[in-house]
Amino acid sequence: MSSGTIMIADSVVDTIKFDVVKTETDEVVKTNGAPVSPSFDFISMPSGIGFKQNLEIVEGDTIDYVVQQVIKKKNIKLTLYWKGAKAYQKYQSFNNWVAMYIDVAKYHLRFSYELGGVRRYVEVSAIDLSLEGRDGSITSAVLTLQPLTLWYEEETISFMMVSDTSSGKIYDYKYPYNYGGGSYSDSNVVENKFIKKMPLKIVIKGPASSPIMVSISKVDENGNVGSEYSRVQFVSGFELTSDQTLTIDAFNNRIYKTTKNPNTGIVTIDDAFNSVNKVYDSFLYAEPGSSKIVSNALATENSSLTCSYKRYVL
């Protein structure tokens, strides 16, 4: 076999998947326990996989100086094929599936592929689906997707900070997934390996007393914590009970308080953006490298803070 031979396992097309996530929670939409996904028989190699950047340059005599570097999102374009006597009905079913999740305020379509054993995701909106017609038993349509996020290689990474005042023990830990035990040790670190700041989603479970504050500080290569570079703080008098959670979502530019009635189980959601102290930031973004999350909202053993983010890639 020559070195230029392409093995079936090397095919990016065979690994392409579509699914849907809820805009508010990033939860994958499922039916009967399985992620919702459209149906098609064949698919062409899409264009738009990869990255593009714009550089603003000041030319010098010997070297040029980069004034600004911007990572650009590229539209993804691909052709889908359906075969057989019911190919047009299959196309219409795909069209209906896209239409069902077209509201970006509620849903994000997600396109993914696997390369080198690693799956890459991008959240998108379908901006054009054009029926090309039938050729023999094959019906085709061209789909254009506009990215709503950068590419990322993992689904949400999160860690939980909790306070266990009854145990008297502090455990130093950092986990790249949801973790429900241990004690808040003030050592929870966000690792941003991308070249730009990345948004964070913070969820605080009450009770929490006023003034509620979450901040982020730089951590150097030796683990030393530097000065605070961003903080979200709420106005005096804004508190959480044990039945309430506070979400600070930089992904979707939303800040809201969720209250669950302990007697009826009914959940109400109230916008909390106007309760943010405007002296500080409204959302948290992690700078490239390592950063530490700190909060004063973990005063009791029933309180917790969950920080979630995605690992973005080019």
Short mmCIF file of C-alpha atoms in Angstrom, two decimals, residues 107-313:
data_model
loop_
_atom_site.label_atom_id
_atom_site.label_comp_id
_atom_site.label_asym_id
_atom_site.label_seq_id
_atom_site.Cartn_x
_atom_site.Cartn_y
_atom_site.Cartn_z
CA TYR A 107 -31.49 26.23 20.37
CA HIS A 108 -28.12 26.03 18.67
CA LEU A 109 -27.52 23.44 16.00
CA ARG A 110 -24.17 21.78 16.48
CA PHE A 111 -21.90 20.48 13.73
CA SER A 112 -19.00 18.18 14.59
CA TYR A 113 -16.42 15.95 13.00
CA GLU A 114 -13.59 13.72 14.21
CA LEU A 115 -9.96 14.01 13.20
CA GLY A 116 -7.09 12.05 14.72
CA GLY A 117 -9.39 10.54 17.32
CA VAL A 118 -10.53 13.95 18.60
CA ARG A 119 -14.04 15.31 17.99
CA ARG A 120 -14.39 19.02 17.23
CA TYR A 121 -17.64 20.92 17.69
CA VAL A 122 -19.00 24.25 16.53
CA GLU A 123 -22.43 25.69 17.32
CA VAL A 124 -24.13 27.05 14.21
CA SER A 125 -27.30 28.38 12.67
CA ALA A 126 -28.56 27.15 9.31
CA ILE A 127 -28.72 30.28 7.12
CA ASP A 128 -29.46 28.63 3.78
CA LEU A 129 -30.81 25.28 2.59
CA SER A 130 -31.16 25.16 -1.21
CA LEU A 131 -32.74 22.18 -2.97
CA GLU A 132 -30.66 21.29 -6.02
CA GLY A 133 -33.15 18.81 -7.52
CA ARG A 134 -33.04 15.15 -8.55
CA ASP A 135 -30.45 13.32 -10.62
CA GLY A 136 -31.78 9.83 -11.27
CA SER A 137 -32.61 8.38 -7.86
CA ILE A 138 -30.55 10.99 -5.96
CA THR A 139 -31.90 14.27 -4.54
CA SER A 140 -29.43 16.85 -3.24
CA ALA A 141 -29.46 20.13 -1.32
CA VAL A 142 -26.75 22.61 -0.33
CA LEU A 143 -26.65 23.60 3.34
CA THR A 144 -24.84 26.70 4.61
CA LEU A 145 -24.12 27.04 8.33
CA GLN A 146 -23.02 30.22 10.10
CA PRO A 147 -20.89 29.62 13.22
CA LEU A 148 -22.14 31.07 16.49
CA THR A 149 -19.08 29.95 18.46
CA LEU A 150 -15.46 29.09 17.85
CA TRP A 151 -14.50 25.45 17.39
CA TYR A 152 -14.01 23.48 20.60
CA GLU A 153 -12.62 20.02 21.24
CA GLU A 154 -14.54 19.08 24.34
CA GLU A 155 -18.00 19.66 25.61
CA THR A 156 -18.42 21.77 28.71
CA ILE A 157 -15.61 21.50 31.25
CA SER A 158 -16.74 22.41 34.74
CA PHE A 159 -15.68 22.28 38.34
CA MET A 160 -17.65 22.82 41.51
CA MET A 161 -16.51 24.84 44.49
CA VAL A 162 -18.24 23.95 47.75
CA SER A 163 -17.90 24.87 51.39
CA ASP A 164 -18.00 22.18 54.07
CA THR A 165 -17.87 24.08 57.31
CA SER A 166 -18.91 21.08 59.37
CA SER A 167 -15.89 18.91 58.53
CA GLY A 168 -13.19 21.41 59.30
CA LYS A 169 -11.14 19.94 56.42
CA ILE A 170 -9.98 21.70 53.30
CA TYR A 171 -9.14 19.61 50.25
CA ASP A 172 -6.97 21.03 47.50
CA TYR A 173 -8.44 19.88 44.19
CA LYS A 174 -9.10 20.80 40.61
CA TYR A 175 -11.22 18.59 38.36
CA PRO A 176 -12.09 19.06 34.66
CA TYR A 177 -15.63 17.78 35.16
CA ASN A 178 -18.59 18.14 37.50
CA TYR A 179 -17.57 17.19 41.02
CA GLY A 180 -19.91 17.20 43.97
CA GLY A 181 -17.71 16.69 47.00
CA GLY A 182 -14.78 18.14 48.89
CA SER A 183 -14.39 21.55 50.41
CA TYR A 184 -13.77 24.92 48.89
CA SER A 185 -10.02 25.40 48.96
CA ASP A 186 -9.70 28.66 47.02
CA SER A 187 -7.62 26.80 44.43
CA ASN A 188 -10.04 26.31 41.59
CA VAL A 189 -8.28 27.11 38.35
CA VAL A 190 -9.50 27.77 34.81
CA GLU A 191 -7.09 26.69 32.07
CA ASN A 192 -7.45 28.73 28.89
CA LYS A 193 -5.15 27.39 26.16
CA PHE A 194 -6.69 29.57 23.47
CA ILE A 195 -5.09 32.83 22.27
CA LYS A 196 -8.10 34.98 23.22
CA LYS A 197 -10.24 35.51 26.32
CA MET A 198 -12.97 32.91 26.75
CA PRO A 199 -16.41 33.34 28.37
CA LEU A 200 -17.29 31.65 31.65
CA LYS A 201 -20.62 30.50 33.00
CA ILE A 202 -20.95 30.82 36.76
CA VAL A 203 -23.83 29.21 38.68
CA ILE A 204 -24.11 29.96 42.41
CA LYS A 205 -26.44 27.85 44.55
CA GLY A 206 -27.75 29.60 47.64
CA PRO A 207 -27.89 30.51 50.36
CA ALA A 208 -25.59 33.48 49.78
CA SER A 209 -25.48 36.76 51.67
CA SER A 210 -25.01 40.28 50.33
CA PRO A 211 -22.84 41.48 48.70
CA ILE A 212 -22.41 38.47 46.39
CA MET A 213 -19.06 38.59 44.56
CA VAL A 214 -17.13 36.40 42.09
CA SER A 215 -13.67 37.41 40.89
CA ILE A 216 -10.88 36.01 38.73
CA SER A 217 -7.11 36.44 39.09
CA LYS A 218 -4.10 35.45 37.01
CA VAL A 219 -1.96 32.46 38.06
CA ASP A 220 1.66 32.30 36.86
CA GLU A 221 3.65 29.22 35.81
CA ASN A 222 4.80 28.68 39.41
CA GLY A 223 1.26 28.68 40.76
CA ASN A 224 1.51 32.15 42.28
CA VAL A 225 -1.73 34.12 42.25
CA GLY A 226 -1.50 37.65 40.88
CA SER A 227 -3.86 40.57 41.18
CA GLU A 228 -7.55 40.36 40.37
CA TYR A 229 -8.30 41.35 36.77
CA SER A 230 -12.09 41.01 36.68
CA ARG A 231 -14.96 40.93 39.16
CA VAL A 232 -18.74 40.62 39.13
CA GLN A 233 -20.45 41.97 42.24
CA PHE A 234 -24.10 42.50 43.04
CA VAL A 235 -25.74 45.46 44.73
CA SER A 236 -26.27 45.60 48.48
CA GLY A 237 -29.36 43.68 49.56
CA PHE A 238 -29.29 41.16 46.69
CA GLU A 239 -29.17 37.72 48.33
CA LEU A 240 -29.98 34.07 47.64
CA THR A 241 -32.02 31.68 49.72
CA SER A 242 -31.42 27.94 49.81
CA ASP A 243 -34.08 27.51 47.09
CA GLN A 244 -32.41 29.92 44.67
CA THR A 245 -29.56 29.85 42.17
CA LEU A 246 -27.83 32.73 40.40
CA THR A 247 -26.49 32.28 36.85
CA ILE A 248 -23.90 34.63 35.33
CA ASP A 249 -23.72 33.43 31.73
CA ALA A 250 -21.14 35.16 29.52
CA PHE A 251 -21.90 32.70 26.68
CA ASN A 252 -25.39 34.11 26.22
CA ASN A 253 -25.02 37.52 27.92
CA ARG A 254 -27.60 36.65 30.57
CA ILE A 255 -27.77 37.06 34.33
CA TYR A 256 -30.77 35.55 36.06
CA LYS A 257 -32.02 34.17 39.37
CA THR A 258 -33.91 30.87 39.52
CA THR A 259 -36.29 30.15 42.41
CA LYS A 260 -37.83 26.77 43.14
CA ASN A 261 -40.93 26.70 45.34
CA PRO A 262 -40.22 23.97 47.96
CA ASN A 263 -43.91 23.13 48.29
CA THR A 264 -45.05 23.02 44.65
CA GLY A 265 -41.77 22.47 42.85
CA ILE A 266 -42.62 25.30 40.46
CA VAL A 267 -39.53 27.11 39.11
CA THR A 268 -39.54 30.83 38.30
CA ILE A 269 -36.78 32.74 36.50
CA ASP A 270 -36.14 36.45 37.09
CA ASP A 271 -33.70 38.65 35.21
CA ALA A 272 -30.94 39.86 37.56
CA PHE A 273 -28.86 42.03 35.24
CA ASN A 274 -30.04 45.25 36.90
CA SER A 275 -28.85 43.90 40.26
CA VAL A 276 -25.21 43.90 39.09
CA ASN A 277 -23.04 46.61 40.64
CA LYS A 278 -22.08 48.60 37.54
CA VAL A 279 -18.78 49.68 39.15
CA TYR A 280 -17.52 46.20 38.23
CA ASP A 281 -17.88 43.90 35.21
CA SER A 282 -21.14 42.20 34.26
CA PHE A 283 -19.58 38.90 33.11
CA LEU A 284 -16.36 36.97 33.62
CA TYR A 285 -13.90 36.10 30.85
CA ALA A 286 -10.74 34.07 31.45
CA GLU A 287 -7.57 35.43 29.92
CA PRO A 288 -5.15 33.04 28.15
CA GLY A 289 -3.23 30.87 30.62
CA SER A 290 -4.27 29.91 34.14
CA SER A 291 -6.68 31.90 36.29
CA LYS A 292 -8.21 31.37 39.72
CA ILE A 293 -11.89 31.81 40.59
CA VAL A 294 -12.69 33.27 44.01
CA SER A 295 -16.11 33.94 45.58
CA ASN A 296 -17.53 35.00 48.92
CA ALA A 297 -20.81 33.17 48.16
CA LEU A 298 -19.82 29.90 49.84
CA ALA A 299 -20.54 30.77 53.45
CA THR A 300 -22.52 27.64 54.30
CA GLU A 301 -22.08 23.94 53.61
CA ASN A 302 -25.15 23.98 51.36
CA SER A 303 -23.76 26.67 49.05
CA SER A 304 -21.84 25.91 45.87
CA LEU A 305 -20.39 27.57 42.79
CA THR A 306 -20.01 25.82 39.44
CA CYS A 307 -17.77 27.33 36.77
CA SER A 308 -18.20 26.04 33.21
CA TYR A 309 -16.31 26.75 30.01
CA LYS A 310 -15.33 25.23 26.68
CA ARG A 311 -11.84 24.46 25.39
CA TYR A 312 -11.65 26.49 22.20
CA VAL A 313 -9.28 25.62 19.37
#
